[in-house]
Tab-separated table of C-alpha atoms and ligand atoms in Angstrom:
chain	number	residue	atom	x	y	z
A	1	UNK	CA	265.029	47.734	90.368
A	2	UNK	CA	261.955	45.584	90.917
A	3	UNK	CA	260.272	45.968	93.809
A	4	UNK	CA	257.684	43.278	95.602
A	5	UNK	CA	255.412	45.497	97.396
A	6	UNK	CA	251.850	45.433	98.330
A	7	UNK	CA	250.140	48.564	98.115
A	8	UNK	CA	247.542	49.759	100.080
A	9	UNK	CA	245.329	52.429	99.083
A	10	UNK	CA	245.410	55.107	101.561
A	11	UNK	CA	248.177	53.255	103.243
A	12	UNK	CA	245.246	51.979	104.994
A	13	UNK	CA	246.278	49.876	108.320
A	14	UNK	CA	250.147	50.853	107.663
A	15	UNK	CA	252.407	52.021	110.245
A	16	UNK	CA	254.791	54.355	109.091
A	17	UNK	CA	256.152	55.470	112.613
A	18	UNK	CA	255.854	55.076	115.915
A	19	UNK	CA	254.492	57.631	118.174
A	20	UNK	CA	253.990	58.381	121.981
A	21	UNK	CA	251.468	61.022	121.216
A	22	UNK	CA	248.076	59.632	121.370
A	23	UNK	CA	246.066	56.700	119.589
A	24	UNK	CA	242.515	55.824	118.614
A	25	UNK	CA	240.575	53.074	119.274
A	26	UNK	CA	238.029	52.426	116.279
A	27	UNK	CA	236.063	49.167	117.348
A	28	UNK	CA	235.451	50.546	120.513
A	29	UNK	CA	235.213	54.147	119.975
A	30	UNK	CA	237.752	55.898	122.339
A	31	UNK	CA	241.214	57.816	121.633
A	32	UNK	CA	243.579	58.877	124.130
A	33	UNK	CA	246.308	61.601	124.446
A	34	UNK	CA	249.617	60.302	125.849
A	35	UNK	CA	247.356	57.475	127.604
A	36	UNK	CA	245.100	59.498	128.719
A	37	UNK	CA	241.014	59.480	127.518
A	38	UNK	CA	240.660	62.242	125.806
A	39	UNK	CA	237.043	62.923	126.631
A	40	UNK	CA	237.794	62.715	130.249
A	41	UNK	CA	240.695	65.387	129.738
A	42	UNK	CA	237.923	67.514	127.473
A	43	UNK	CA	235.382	67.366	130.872
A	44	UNK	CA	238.551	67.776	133.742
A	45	UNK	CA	240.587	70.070	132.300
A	46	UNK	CA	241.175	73.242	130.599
A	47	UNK	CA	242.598	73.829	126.730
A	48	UNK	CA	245.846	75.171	128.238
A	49	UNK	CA	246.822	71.935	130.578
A	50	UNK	CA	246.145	69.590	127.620
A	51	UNK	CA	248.118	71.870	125.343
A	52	UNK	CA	251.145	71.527	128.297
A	53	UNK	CA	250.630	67.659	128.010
A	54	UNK	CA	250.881	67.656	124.258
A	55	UNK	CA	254.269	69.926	125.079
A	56	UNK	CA	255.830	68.234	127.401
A	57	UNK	CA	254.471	64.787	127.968
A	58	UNK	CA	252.934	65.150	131.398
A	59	UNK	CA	249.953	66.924	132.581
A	60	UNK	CA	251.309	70.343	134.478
A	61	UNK	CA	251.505	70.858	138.188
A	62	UNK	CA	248.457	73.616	139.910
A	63	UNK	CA	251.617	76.142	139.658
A	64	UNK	CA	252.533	75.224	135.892
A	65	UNK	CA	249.192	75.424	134.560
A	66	UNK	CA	248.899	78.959	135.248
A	67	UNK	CA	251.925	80.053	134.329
A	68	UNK	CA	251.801	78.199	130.770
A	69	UNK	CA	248.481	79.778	130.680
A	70	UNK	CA	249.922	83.009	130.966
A	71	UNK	CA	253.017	82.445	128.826
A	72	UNK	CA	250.934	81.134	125.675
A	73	UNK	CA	248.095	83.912	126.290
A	74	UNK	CA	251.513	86.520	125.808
A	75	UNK	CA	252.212	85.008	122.810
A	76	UNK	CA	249.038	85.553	121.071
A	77	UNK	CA	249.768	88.943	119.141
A	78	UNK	CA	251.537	87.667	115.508
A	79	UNK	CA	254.484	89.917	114.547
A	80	UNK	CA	253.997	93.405	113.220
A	81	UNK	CA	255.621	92.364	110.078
A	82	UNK	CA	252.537	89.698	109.694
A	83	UNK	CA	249.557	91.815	110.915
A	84	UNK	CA	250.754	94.450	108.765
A	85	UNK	CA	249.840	92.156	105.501
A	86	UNK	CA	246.770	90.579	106.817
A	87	UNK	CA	244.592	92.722	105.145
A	88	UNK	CA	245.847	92.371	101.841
A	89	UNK	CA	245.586	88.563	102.025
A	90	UNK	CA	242.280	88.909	103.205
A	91	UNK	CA	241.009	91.618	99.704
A	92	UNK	CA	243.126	89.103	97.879
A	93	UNK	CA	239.623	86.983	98.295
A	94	UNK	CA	241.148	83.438	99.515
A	95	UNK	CA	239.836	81.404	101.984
A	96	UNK	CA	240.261	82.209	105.956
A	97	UNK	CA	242.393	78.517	105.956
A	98	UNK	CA	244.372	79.711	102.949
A	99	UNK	CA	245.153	82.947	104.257
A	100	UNK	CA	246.943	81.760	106.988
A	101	UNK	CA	249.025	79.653	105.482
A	102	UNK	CA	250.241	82.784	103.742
A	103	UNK	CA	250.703	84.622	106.834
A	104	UNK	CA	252.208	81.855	109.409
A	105	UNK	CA	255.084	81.123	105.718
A	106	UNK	CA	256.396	84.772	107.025
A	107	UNK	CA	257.231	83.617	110.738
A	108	UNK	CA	260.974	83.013	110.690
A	109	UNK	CA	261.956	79.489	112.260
A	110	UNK	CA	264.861	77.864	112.584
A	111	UNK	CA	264.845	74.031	110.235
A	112	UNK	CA	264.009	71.654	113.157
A	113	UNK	CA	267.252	69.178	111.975
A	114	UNK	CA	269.340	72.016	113.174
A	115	UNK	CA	267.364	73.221	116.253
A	116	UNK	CA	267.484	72.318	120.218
A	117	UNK	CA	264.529	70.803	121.417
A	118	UNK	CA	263.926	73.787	123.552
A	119	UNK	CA	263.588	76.090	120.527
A	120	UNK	CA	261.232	73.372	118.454
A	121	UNK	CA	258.947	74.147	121.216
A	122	UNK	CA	259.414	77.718	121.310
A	123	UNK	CA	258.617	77.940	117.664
A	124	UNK	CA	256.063	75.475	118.517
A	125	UNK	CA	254.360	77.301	121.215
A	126	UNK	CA	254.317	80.819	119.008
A	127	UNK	CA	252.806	79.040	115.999
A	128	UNK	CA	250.094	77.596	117.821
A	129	UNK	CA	249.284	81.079	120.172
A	130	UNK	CA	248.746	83.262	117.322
A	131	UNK	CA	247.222	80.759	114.861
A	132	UNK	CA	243.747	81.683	116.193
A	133	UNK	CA	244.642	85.790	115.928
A	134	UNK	CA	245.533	85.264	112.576
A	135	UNK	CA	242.877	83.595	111.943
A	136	UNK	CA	240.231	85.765	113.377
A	137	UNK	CA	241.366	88.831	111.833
A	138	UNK	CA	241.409	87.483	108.275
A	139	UNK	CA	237.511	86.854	109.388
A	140	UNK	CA	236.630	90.107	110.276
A	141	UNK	CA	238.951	91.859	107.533
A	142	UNK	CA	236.816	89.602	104.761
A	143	UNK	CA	233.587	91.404	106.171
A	144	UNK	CA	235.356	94.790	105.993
A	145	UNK	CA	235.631	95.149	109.964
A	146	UNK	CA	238.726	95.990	112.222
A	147	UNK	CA	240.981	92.919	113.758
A	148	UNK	CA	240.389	92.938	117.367
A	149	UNK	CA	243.200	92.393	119.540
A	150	UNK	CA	243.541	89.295	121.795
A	151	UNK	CA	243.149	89.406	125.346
A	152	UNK	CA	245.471	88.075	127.728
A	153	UNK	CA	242.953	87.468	130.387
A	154	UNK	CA	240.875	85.247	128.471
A	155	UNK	CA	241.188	81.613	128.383
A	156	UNK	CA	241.991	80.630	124.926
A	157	UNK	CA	238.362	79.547	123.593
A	158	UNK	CA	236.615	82.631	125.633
A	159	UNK	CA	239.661	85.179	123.665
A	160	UNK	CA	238.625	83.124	120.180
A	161	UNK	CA	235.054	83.720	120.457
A	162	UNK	CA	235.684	87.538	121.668
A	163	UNK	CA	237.916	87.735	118.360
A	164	UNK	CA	235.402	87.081	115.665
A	165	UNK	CA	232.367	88.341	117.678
A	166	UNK	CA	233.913	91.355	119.705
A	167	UNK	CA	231.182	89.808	122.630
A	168	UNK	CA	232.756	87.861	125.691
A	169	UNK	CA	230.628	85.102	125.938
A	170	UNK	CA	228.909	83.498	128.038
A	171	UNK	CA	230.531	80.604	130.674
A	172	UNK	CA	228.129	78.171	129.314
A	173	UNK	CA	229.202	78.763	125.677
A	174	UNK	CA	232.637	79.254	126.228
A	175	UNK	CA	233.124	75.778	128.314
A	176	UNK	CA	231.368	74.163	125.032
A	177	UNK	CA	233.702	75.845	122.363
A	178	UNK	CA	236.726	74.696	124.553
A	179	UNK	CA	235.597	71.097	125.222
A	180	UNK	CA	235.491	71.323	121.502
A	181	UNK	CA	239.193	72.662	121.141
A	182	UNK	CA	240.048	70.086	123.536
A	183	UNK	CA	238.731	67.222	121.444
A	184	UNK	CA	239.781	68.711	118.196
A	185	UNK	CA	243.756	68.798	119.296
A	186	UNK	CA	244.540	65.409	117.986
A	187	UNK	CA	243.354	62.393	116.690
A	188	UNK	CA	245.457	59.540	116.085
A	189	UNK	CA	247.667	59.462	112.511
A	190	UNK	CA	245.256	61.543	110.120
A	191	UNK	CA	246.033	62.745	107.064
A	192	UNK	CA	247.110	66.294	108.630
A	193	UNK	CA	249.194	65.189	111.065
A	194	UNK	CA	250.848	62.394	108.808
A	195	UNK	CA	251.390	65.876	106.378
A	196	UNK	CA	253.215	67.457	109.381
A	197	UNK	CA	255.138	64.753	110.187
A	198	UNK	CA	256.541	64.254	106.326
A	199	UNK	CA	257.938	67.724	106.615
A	200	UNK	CA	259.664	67.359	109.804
A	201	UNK	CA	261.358	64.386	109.058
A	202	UNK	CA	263.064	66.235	106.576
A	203	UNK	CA	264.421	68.714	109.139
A	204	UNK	CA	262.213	71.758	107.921
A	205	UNK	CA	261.191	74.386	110.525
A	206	UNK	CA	257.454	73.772	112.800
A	207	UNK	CA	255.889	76.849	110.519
A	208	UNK	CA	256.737	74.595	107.174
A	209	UNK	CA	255.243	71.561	108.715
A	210	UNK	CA	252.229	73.310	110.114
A	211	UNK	CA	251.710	75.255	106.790
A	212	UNK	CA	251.765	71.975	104.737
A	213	UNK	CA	249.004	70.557	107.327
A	214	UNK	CA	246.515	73.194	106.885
A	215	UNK	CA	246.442	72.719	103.159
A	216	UNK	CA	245.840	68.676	103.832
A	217	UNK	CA	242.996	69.652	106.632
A	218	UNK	CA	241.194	71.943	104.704
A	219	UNK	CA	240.492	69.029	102.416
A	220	UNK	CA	236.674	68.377	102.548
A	221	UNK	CA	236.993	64.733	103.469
A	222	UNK	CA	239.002	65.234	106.675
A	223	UNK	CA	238.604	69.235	108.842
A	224	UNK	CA	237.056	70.895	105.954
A	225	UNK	CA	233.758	68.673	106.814
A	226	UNK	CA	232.229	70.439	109.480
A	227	UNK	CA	230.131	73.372	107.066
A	228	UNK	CA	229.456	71.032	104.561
A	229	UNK	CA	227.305	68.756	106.998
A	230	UNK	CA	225.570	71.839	107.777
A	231	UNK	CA	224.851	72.538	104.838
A	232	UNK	CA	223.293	69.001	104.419
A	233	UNK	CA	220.875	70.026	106.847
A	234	UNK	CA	220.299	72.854	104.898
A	235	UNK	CA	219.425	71.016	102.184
A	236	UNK	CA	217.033	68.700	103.531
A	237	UNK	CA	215.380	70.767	105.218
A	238	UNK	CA	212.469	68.978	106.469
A	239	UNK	CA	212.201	65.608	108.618
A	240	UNK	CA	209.810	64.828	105.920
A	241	UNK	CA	212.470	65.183	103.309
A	242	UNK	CA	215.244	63.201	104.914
A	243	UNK	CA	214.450	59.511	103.584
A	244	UNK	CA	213.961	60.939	100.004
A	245	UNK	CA	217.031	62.934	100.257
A	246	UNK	CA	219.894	60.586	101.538
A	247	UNK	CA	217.982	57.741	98.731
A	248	UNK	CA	218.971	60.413	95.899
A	249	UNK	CA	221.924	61.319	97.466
A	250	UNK	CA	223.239	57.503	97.682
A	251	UNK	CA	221.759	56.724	93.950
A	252	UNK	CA	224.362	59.562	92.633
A	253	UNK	CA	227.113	57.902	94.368
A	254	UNK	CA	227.987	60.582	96.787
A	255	UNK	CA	228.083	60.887	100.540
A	256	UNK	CA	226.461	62.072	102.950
A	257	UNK	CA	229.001	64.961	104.577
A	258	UNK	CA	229.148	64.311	108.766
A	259	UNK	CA	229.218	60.491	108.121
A	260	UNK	CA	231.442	57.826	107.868
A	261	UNK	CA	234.733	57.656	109.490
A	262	UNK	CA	238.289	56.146	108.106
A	263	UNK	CA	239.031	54.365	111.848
A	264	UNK	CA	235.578	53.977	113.970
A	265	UNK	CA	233.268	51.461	112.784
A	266	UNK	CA	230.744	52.578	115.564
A	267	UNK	CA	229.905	56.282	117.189
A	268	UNK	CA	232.576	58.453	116.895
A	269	UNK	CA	233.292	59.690	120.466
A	270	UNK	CA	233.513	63.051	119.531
A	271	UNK	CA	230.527	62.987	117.998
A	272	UNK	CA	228.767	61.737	120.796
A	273	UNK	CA	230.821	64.281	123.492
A	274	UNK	CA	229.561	67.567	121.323
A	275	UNK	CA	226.544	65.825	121.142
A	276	UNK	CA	226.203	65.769	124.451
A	277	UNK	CA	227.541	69.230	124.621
A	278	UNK	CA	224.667	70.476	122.343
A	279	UNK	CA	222.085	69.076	124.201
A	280	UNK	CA	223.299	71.004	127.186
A	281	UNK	CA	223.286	74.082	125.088
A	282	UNK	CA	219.974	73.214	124.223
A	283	UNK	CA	218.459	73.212	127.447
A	284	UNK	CA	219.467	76.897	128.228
A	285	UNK	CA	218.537	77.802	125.229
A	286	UNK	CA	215.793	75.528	123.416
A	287	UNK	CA	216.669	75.798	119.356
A	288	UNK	CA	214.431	73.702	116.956
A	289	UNK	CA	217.912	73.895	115.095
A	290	UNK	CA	219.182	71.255	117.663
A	291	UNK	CA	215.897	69.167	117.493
A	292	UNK	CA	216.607	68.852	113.766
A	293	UNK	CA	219.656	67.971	114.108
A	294	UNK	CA	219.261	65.016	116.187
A	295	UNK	CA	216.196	63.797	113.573
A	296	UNK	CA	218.372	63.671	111.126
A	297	UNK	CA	221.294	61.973	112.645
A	298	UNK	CA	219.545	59.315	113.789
A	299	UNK	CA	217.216	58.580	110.587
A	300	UNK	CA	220.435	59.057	108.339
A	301	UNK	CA	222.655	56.344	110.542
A	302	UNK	CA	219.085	54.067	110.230
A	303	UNK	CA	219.137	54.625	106.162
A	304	UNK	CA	223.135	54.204	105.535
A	305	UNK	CA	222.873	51.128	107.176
A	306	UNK	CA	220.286	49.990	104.491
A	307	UNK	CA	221.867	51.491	102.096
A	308	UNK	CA	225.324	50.938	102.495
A	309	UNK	CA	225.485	47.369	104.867
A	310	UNK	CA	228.438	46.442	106.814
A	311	UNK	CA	230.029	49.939	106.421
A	312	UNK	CA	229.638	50.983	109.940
A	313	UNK	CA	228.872	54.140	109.136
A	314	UNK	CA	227.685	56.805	112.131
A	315	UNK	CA	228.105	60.567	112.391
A	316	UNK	CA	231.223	61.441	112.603
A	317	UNK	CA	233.199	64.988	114.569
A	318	UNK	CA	232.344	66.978	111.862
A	319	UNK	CA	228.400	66.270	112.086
A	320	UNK	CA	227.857	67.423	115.160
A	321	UNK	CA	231.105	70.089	115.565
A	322	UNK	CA	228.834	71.907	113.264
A	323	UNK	CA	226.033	72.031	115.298
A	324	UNK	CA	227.876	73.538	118.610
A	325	UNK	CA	229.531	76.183	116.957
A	326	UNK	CA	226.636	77.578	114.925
A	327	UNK	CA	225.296	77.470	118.135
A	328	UNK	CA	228.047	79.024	120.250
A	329	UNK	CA	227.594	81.908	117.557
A	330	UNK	CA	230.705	80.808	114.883
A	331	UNK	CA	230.209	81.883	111.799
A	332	UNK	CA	229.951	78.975	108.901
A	333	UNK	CA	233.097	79.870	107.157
A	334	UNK	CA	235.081	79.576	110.547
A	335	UNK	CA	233.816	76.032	111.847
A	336	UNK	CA	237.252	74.248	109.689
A	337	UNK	CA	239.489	77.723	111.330
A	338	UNK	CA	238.131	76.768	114.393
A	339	UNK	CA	238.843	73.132	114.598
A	340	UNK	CA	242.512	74.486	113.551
A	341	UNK	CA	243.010	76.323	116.896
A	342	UNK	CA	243.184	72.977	118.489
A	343	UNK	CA	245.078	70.984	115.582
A	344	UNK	CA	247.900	72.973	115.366
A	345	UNK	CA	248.926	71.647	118.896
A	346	UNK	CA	248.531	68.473	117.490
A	347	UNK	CA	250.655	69.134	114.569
A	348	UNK	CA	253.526	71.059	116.273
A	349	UNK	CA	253.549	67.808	118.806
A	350	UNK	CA	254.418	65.418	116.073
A	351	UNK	CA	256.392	67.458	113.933
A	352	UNK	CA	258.618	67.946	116.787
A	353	UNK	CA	258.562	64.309	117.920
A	354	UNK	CA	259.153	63.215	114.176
A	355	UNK	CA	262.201	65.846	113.805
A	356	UNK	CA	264.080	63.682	116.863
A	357	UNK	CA	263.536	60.485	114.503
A	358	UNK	CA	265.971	62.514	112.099
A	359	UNK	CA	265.027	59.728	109.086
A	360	UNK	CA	263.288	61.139	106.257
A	361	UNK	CA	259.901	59.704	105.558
A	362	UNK	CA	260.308	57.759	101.676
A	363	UNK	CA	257.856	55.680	100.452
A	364	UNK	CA	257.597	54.582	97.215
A	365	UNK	CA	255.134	54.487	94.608
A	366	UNK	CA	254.863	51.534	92.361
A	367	UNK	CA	255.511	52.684	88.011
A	368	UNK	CA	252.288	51.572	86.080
A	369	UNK	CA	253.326	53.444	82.796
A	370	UNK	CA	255.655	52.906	79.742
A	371	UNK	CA	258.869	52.192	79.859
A	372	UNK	CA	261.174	54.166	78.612
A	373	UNK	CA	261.394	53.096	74.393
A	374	UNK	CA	258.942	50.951	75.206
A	375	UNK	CA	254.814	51.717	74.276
A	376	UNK	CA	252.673	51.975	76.511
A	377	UNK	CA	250.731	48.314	76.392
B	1	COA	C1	235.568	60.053	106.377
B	1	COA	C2	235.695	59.188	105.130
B	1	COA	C3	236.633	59.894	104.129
B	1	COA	C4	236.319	57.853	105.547
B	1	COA	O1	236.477	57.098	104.394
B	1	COA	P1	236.963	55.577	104.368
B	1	COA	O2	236.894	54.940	105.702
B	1	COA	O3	238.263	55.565	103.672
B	1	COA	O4	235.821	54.868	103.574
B	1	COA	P2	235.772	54.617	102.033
B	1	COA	O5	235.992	55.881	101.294
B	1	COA	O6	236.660	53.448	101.713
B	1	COA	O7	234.249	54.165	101.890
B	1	COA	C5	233.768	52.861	102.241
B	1	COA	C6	232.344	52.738	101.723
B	1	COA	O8	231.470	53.507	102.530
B	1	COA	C7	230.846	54.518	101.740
B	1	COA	N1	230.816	55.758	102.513
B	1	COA	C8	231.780	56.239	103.313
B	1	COA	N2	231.381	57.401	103.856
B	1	COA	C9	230.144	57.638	103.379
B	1	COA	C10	229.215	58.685	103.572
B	1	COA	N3	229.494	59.723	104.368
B	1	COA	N4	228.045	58.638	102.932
B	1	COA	C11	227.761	57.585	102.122
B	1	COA	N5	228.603	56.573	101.899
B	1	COA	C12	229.785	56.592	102.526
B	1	COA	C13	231.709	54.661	100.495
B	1	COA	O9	230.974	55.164	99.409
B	1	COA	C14	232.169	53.243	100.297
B	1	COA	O10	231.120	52.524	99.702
B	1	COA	P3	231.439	51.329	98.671
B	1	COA	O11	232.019	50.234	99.517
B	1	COA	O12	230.096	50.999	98.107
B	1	COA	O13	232.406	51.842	97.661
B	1	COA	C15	234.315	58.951	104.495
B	1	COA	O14	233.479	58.280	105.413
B	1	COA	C16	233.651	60.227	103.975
B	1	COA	O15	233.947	60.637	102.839
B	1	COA	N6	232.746	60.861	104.781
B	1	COA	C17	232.122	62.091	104.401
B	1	COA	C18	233.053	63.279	104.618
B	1	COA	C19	233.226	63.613	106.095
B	1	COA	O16	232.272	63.660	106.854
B	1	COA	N7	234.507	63.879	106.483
B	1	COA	C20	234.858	64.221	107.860
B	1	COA	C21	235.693	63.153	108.477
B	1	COA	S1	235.944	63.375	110.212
């Protein structure tokens, strides 16, 4: 069969479904959940409405809100069956990501070509509750300290931080970390999400298509960024070192991590939201860290536009998700967990909207080898 195709690497600009989910707006720097901005959702209203939107299409009613609040807070605890084995994933030395992948594959779920919508979003809901649990435990188990059990009357961020710390914190810091889960639910067709969607449109279960997204967004070019830009500030160190730094860096064709973006050719909104966010953080509590920061952002944009013209290239989520969460007190190794808590809404939502396409996603890929009897040319 000969096929005329044009390919385009990364699928770049290709549509491969159509969604009513959200979108993102790269030349002028704004995404939207279900037509909504979704900074304006991240300063008017709390993790658990948004999550409700993602659910069922439409922001919830004063009465709603708290009762999904209080539905998906009862959900948090994973199975006995799963807590049971968390420790041994977490001696058998993988990553906090990898780990639960492990332990969401034992969560029984019925294949989404055979399930009613209302139990897609069942499953849905449960996946996405005790993903942060999970999560948190594998932390603390790594550093040879007890799980600590969620609690219901915390809003979801304010429970997350109490889970890896064991210290409610403060309203200040808690309001940050969820403007940050807010932001980090969704964001137009990324790799992830396109990863959850393959899966569902082959009918598997929500756990199958969520467990096939982590591995995707623990990739260091899309939610396994956020420690690595960190640790570019790490290794600059100085404002004096910055210039001679990002020049080496460049000259042995690599990139700078907390840069660069695949849709916005100008500031990443995010990035100028948590920016925002740790600027507020830094004037309760002044941190040099911060100040640093904010050098190096701006002199890096200043130099990748010398050094790499017409790329548009700005900080990006990742850049300065780093720098509120070391701040709100998350350890390094949880900064890609974190930004998880708020994917997995995002990746239940589409699998479950993909799974009522009920077409299997399958492309092609165009044969450069031999042909069979043939050698290779
Ligand atoms: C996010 C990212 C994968 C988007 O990639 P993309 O839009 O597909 O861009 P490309 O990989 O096609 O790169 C286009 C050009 O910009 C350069 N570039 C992109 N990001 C860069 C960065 N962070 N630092 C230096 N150069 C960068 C590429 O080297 C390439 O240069 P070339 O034209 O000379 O070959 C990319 O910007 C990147 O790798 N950033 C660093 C990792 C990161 O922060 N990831 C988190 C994403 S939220």
């Amino acid at each position: 069969m000969t096929l005329q195709t044009a390919e385009r690497p990364g699928l770049k600009d290709v549509a491969v479904t159509s969604t009513l989910i959200g979108d993102v707006n790269g030349a002028e720097g704004s995404f939207h959940y279900r037509g909504i901005d979704a900074i304006a959702l991240a300063t008017s209203r709390s993790f658990e409405d948004v999550w409700f939107l993602f659910v069922e299409g439409r922001l919830p009613q004063p009465d709603e809100s708290a009762t999904f609040a209080a539905r998906t807070a009862a959900l948090r605890m994973p199975p006995p069956e799963i807590h049971e084995v968390l420790p041994g994933i977490a001696r058998s030395g993988c990553t906090v990501p990898a780990g639960l992948r492990a332990a969401l594959s034992m969560l029984p779920a019925q294949p989404m070509w055979d399930a009613p919508t209302a139990s897609r979003k069942a499953d849905s809901l449960r996946v996405s509750a005790m993903t942060p649990t999970i999560l948190a435990a594998l932390h603390r188990l790594r550093l040879g300290l007890d799980p600590i059990s969620p609690r219901a009357d915390l809003s979801m961020s304010a429970n997350w931080l109490y889970m890896i710390t064991g210290q409610e914190p403060s309203k200040s810091v808690s309001l940050a970390a969820e403007q940050g889960f807010i932001m980090a639910i969704e964001h137009g067709f990324n790799a992830s999400t396109f990863t959850a969607r393959i899966a569902a449109s082959a009918g598997a279960d929500i756990v199958s298509a969520v467990v096939a997204a982590i591995g995707t967004f623990s990739g260091p070019l899309h939610g396994g960024a956020p420690g690595r830009a960190l640790e570019v500030l790490d290794l600059i160190g100085t404002a004096d070192n910055i210039e001679p730094w990002v020049r080496d860096c460049i000259a042995r064709g690599e990139r700078v991590m907390g840069f660069g973006h695949a849709v916005y050719q100008t500031t990443d909104p995010r990035a100028r939201m948590l920016k925002a966010i740790a600027l507020e953080l830094h004037e309760q509590r002044p941190s040099e860290f911060i100040d640093f920061a904010i050098t190096v952002e701006q002199r890096v944009t200043e130099l990748l536009a010398e050094l790499k013209p017409g790329r548009g290239l700005h900080a990006n989520a990742e850049f300065y998700a780093g720098v509120v969460m070391e701040q709100c007190g998350v350890p390094r190794e949880m900064f890609t967990p974190s930004s998880m808590c708020g994917r997995v809404i995002g990746w239940c939502a589409n699998a479950v909207e993909q799974s009522e396409d009920r077409k299997i996603i399958r492309p092609i890929a165009r044969y450069v080898g031999p042909m069979p009897g043939k050698p290779a040319s």
